[in-house]
Coordinates of C-alpha atoms in Angstrom, one line a residue:
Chain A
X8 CA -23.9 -124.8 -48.0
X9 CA -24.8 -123.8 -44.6
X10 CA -23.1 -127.1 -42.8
X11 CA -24.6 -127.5 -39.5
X12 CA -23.3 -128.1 -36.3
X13 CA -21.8 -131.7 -35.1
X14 CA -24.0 -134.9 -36.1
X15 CA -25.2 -136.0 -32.9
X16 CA -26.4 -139.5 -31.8
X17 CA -29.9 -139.3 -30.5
X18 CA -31.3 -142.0 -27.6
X19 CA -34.8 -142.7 -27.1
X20 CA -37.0 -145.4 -25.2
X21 CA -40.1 -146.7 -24.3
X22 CA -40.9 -149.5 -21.6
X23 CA -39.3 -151.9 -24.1
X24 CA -37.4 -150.6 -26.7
X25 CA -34.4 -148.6 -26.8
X26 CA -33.7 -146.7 -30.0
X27 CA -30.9 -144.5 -31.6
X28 CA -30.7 -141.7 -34.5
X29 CA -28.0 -139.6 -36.2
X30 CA -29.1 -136.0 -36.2
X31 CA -27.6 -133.1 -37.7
X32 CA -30.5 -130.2 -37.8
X33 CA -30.3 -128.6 -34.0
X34 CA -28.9 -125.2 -32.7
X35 CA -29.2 -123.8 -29.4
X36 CA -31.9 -121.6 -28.3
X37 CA -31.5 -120.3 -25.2
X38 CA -28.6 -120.4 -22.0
X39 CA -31.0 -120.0 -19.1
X40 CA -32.6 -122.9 -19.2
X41 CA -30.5 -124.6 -21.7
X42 CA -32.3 -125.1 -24.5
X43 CA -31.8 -126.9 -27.6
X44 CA -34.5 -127.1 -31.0
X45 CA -34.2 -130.1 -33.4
X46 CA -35.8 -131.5 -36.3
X47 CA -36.4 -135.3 -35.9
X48 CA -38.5 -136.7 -38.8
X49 CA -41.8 -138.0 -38.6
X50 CA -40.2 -140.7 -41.2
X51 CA -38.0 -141.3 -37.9
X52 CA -38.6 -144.4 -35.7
X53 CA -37.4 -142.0 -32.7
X54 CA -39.9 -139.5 -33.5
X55 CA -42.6 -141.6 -32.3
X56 CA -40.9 -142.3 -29.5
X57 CA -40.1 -139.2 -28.8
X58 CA -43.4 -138.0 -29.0
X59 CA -44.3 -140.7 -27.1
X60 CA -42.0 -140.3 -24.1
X61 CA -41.2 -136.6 -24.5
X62 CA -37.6 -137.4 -23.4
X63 CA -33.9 -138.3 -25.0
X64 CA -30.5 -138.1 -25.0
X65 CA -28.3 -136.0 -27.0
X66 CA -25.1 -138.1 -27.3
X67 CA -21.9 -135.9 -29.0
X68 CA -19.4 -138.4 -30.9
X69 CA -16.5 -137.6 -32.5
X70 CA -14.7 -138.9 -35.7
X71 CA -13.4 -141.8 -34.1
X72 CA -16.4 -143.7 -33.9
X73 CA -18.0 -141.8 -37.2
X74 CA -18.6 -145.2 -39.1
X75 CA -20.8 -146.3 -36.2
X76 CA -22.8 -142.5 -36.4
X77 CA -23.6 -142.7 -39.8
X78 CA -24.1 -146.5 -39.9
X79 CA -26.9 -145.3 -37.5
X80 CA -28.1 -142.6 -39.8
X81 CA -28.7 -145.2 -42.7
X82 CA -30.8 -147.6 -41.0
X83 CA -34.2 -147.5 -39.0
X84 CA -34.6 -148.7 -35.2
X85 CA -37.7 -150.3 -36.1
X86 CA -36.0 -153.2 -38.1
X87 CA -32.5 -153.3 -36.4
X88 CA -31.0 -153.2 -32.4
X89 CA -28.3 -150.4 -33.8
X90 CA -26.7 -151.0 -30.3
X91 CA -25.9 -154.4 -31.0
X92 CA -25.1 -153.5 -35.1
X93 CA -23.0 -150.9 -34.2
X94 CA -21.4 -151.7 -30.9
X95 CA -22.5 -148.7 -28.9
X96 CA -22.8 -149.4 -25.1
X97 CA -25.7 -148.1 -23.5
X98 CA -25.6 -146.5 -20.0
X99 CA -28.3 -145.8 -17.5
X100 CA -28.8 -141.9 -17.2
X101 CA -29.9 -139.5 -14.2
X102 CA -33.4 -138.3 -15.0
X103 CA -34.6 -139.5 -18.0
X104 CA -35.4 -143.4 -19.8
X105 CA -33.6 -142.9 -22.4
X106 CA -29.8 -144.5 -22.2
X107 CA -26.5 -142.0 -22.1
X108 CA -24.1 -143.8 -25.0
X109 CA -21.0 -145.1 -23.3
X110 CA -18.4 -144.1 -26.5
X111 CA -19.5 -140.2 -26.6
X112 CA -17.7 -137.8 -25.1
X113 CA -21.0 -135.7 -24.3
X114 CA -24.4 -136.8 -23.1
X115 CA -27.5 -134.2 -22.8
X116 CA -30.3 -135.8 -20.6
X117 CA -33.5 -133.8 -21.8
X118 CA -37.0 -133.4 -21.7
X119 CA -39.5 -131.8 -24.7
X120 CA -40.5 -128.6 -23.5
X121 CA -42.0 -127.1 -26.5
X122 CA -44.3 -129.5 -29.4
X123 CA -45.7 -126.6 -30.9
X124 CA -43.7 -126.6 -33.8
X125 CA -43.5 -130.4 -34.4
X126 CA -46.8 -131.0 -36.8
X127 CA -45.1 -128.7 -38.9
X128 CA -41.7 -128.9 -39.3
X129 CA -41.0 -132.0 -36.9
X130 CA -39.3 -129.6 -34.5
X131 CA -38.9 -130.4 -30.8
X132 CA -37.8 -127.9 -28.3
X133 CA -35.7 -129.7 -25.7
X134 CA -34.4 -128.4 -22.3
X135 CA -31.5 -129.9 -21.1
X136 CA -31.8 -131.4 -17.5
X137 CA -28.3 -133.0 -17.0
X138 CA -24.9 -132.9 -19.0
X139 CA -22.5 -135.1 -18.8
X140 CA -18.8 -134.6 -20.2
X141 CA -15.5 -136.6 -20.6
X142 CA -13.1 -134.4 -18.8
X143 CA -9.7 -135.9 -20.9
X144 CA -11.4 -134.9 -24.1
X145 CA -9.9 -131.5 -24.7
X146 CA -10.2 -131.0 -28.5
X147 CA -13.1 -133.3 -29.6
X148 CA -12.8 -133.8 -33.0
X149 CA -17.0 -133.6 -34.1
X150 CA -18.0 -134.1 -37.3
X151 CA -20.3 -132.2 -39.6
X152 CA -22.5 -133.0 -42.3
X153 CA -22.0 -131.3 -45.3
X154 CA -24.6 -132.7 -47.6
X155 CA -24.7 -136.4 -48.6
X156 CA -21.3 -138.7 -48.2
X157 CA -19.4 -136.1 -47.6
X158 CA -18.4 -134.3 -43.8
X159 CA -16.1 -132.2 -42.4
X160 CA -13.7 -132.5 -39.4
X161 CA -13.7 -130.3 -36.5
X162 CA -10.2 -128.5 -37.2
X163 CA -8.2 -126.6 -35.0
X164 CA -8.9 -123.5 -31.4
X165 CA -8.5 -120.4 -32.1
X166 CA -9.2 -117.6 -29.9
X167 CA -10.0 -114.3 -30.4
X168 CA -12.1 -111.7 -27.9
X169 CA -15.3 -111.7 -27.8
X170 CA -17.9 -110.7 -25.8
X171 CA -20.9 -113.2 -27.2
X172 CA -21.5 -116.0 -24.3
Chain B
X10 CA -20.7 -128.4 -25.4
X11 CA -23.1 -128.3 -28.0
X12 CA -20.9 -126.1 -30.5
X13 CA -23.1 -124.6 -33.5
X14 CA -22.7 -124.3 -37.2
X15 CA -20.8 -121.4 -38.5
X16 CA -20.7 -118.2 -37.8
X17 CA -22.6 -116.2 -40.4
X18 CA -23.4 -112.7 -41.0
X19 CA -26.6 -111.4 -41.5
X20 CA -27.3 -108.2 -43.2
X21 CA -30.8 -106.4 -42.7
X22 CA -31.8 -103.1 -44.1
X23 CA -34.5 -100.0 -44.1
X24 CA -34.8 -98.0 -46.4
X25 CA -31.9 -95.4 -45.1
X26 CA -30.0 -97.8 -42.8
X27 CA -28.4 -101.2 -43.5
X28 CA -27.0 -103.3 -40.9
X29 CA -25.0 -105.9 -40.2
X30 CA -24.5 -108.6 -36.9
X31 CA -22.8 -112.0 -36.3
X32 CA -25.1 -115.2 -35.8
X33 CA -24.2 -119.0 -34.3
X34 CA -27.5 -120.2 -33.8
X35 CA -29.1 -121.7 -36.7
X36 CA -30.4 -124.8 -38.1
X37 CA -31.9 -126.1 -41.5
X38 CA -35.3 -126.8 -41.1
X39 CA -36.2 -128.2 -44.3
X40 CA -34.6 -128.9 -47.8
X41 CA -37.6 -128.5 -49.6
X42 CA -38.4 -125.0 -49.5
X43 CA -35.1 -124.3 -48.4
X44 CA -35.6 -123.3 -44.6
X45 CA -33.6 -121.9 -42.3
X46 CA -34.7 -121.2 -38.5
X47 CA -32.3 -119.1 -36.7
X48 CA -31.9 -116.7 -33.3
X49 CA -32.1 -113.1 -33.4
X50 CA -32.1 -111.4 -30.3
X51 CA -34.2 -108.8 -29.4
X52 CA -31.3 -107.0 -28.0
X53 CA -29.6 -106.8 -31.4
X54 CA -30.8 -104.0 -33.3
X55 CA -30.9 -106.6 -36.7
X56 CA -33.9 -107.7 -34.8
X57 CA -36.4 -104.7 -35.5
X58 CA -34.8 -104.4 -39.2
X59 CA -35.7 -108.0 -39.6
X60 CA -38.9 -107.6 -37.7
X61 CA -40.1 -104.9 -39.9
X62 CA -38.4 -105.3 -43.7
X63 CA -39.5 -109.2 -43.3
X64 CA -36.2 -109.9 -45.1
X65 CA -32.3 -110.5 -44.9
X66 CA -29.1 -112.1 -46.1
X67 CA -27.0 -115.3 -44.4
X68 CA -23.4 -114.4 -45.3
X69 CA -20.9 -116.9 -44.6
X70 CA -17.2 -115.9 -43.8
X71 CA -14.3 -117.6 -43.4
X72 CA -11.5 -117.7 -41.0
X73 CA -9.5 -115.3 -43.0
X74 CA -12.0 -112.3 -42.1
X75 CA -12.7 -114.1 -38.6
X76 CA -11.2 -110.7 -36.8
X77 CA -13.9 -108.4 -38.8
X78 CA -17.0 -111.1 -38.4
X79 CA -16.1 -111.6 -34.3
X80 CA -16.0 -107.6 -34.3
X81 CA -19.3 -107.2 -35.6
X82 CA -20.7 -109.3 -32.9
X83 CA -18.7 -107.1 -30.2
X84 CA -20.5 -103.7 -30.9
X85 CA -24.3 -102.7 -32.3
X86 CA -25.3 -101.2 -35.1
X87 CA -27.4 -98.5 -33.8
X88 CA -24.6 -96.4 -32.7
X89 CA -21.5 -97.9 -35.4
X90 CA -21.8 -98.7 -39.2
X91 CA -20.2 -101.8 -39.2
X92 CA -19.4 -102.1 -42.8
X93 CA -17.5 -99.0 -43.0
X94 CA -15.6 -100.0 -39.3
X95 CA -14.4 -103.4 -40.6
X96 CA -14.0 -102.7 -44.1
X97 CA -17.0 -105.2 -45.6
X98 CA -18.2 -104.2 -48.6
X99 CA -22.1 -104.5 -49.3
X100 CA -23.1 -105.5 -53.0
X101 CA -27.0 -105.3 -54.1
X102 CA -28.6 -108.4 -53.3
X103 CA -31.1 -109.7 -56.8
X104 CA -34.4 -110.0 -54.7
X105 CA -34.2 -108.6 -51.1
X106 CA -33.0 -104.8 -50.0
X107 CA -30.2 -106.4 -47.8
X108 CA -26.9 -106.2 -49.1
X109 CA -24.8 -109.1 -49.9
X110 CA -20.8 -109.4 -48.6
X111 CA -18.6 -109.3 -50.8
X112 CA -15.9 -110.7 -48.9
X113 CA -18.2 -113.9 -47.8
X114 CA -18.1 -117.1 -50.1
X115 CA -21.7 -117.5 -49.9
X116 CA -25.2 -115.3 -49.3
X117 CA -28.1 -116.7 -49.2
X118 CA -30.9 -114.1 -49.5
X119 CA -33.9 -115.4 -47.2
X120 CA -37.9 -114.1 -46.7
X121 CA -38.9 -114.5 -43.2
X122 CA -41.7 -117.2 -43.6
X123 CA -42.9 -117.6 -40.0
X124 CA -42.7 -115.5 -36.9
X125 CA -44.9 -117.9 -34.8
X126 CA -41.7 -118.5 -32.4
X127 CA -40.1 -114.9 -32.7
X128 CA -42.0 -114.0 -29.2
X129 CA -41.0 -116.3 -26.9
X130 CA -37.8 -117.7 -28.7
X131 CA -36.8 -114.8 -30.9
X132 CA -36.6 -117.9 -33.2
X133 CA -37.3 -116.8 -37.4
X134 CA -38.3 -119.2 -39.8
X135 CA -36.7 -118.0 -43.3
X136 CA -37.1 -119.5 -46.3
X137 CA -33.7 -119.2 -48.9
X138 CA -35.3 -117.7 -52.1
X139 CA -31.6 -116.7 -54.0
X140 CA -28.3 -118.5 -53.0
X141 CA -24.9 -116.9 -54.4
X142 CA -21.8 -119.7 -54.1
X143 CA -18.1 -118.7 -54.6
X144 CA -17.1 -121.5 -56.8
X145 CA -13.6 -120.9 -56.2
X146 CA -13.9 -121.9 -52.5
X147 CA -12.9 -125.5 -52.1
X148 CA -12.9 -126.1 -48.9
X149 CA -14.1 -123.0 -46.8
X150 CA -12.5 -123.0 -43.5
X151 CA -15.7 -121.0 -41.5
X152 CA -15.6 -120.5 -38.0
X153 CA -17.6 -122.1 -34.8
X154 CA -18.3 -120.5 -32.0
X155 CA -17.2 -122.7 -28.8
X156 CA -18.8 -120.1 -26.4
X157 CA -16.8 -117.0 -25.4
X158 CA -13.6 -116.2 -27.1
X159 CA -13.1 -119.7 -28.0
X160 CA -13.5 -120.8 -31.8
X161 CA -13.2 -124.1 -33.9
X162 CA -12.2 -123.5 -37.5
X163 CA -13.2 -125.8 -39.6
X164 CA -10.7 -129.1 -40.6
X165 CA -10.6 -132.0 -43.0
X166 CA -13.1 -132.9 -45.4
X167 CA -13.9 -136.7 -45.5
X168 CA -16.5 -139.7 -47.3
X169 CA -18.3 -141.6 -45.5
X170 CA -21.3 -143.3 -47.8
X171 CA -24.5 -142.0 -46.3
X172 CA -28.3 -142.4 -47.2
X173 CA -28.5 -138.9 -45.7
X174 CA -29.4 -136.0 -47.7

């Protein structure tokens, strides 16, 4: 009932592997420094390379490429190259290992600031070091998971005044 | 970039005082207890009600009440009761003092479960221990905070088969 916000693609790496999740359990924590918490699964390939590296990419896709994003959420790095199953095209970031994924419109270079919360309920505290955004997207159709097959379609602005950040 | 789920309303109460303020930044933590972690700050005066009754209630609106939901998170409870201001009607929750609202299509009543990362995050852990659904609700257009004035409403529900939860 409480649908979450957009399913993300997460990028990790070590010296030799390259890896990619589809996450949908984050929220912001903080504006100054950006921060971001997630829950990334110990049952999770990425989670140990996560651990491992203490850095990732948060990669924002919209419905266009959705087949791929899911696709990627029903099968485990460990067995398959999901670049190469799914077609994604990786891209060397700024400050981090991990690759930036060419087809999203959004890519959050971060580093694990906080594990204290990680042994018990797998979440990671990220700080976001670098964004990157596609300028021409201007109403990014994200999509949300809503609990099993089913998701919903980022819908249409609206704009009413607020004070809130 | 990184929009958030919806925009909920959480209710708090004392025992002469009930309160009410708007909320983006949330996640599910865990399906199994239901847990939700979510942001509080310690500027909003919901933050020492939550703080000290240990309890609350997620409401979540949709668009059609977005004007009264966005108000709520434009003024503070402390000096403005917000149900009487925006015309929400509070209904006795079944196991926490918070109220329910009426006019939202779900409440969740929640127990705060862990305040380890309330100090440095103003991050609650709450576990859902009653959740009230408005079956007639088919597809509940909520609301998404872009930052500022900006919102997303929700769109199109579609399938796409997933392992996922």
């Amino acid at each position: 009932m409480l649908e979450s916000g957009p399913v993300v693609i997460v990028t990790t790496a070590s010296a030799d592997k390259q890896n990619i999740m589809a996450m949908s359990w984050h929220t912001m924590l903080e504006f100054e420094p950006p921060l971001v918490g997630c829950v990334i699964s110990d049952c999770n390939y990425s989670f140990k390379l996560l651990e491992a590296t203490k850095e990732c990419v948060i990669n924002i896709p919209t419905v266009e490429i959705a087949e791929k994003v899911i696709g990627c959420g029903n099968t485990s790095g460990e067995k398959v190259n999901k670049f190469k199953k799914y077609k994604l095209t990786p891209k060397p970031a700024s400050l981090v290992k991990a690759p930036l994924i060419n087809e999203c419109y959004v890519n959050l270079e971060c580093r694990v600031v906080d594990t204290k919360m990680v042994t018990r309920y797998c979440f990671f505290i990220l700080e976001v070091i670098k964004a990157w955004i596609d300028p021409t997207v201007k109403n990014p159709r994200t999509i949300h998971h809503l609990g099993k097959e089913n998701f919903m379609v980022a819908g249409k602005r609206i704009k009413i005044k607020s004070k809130m950040k």
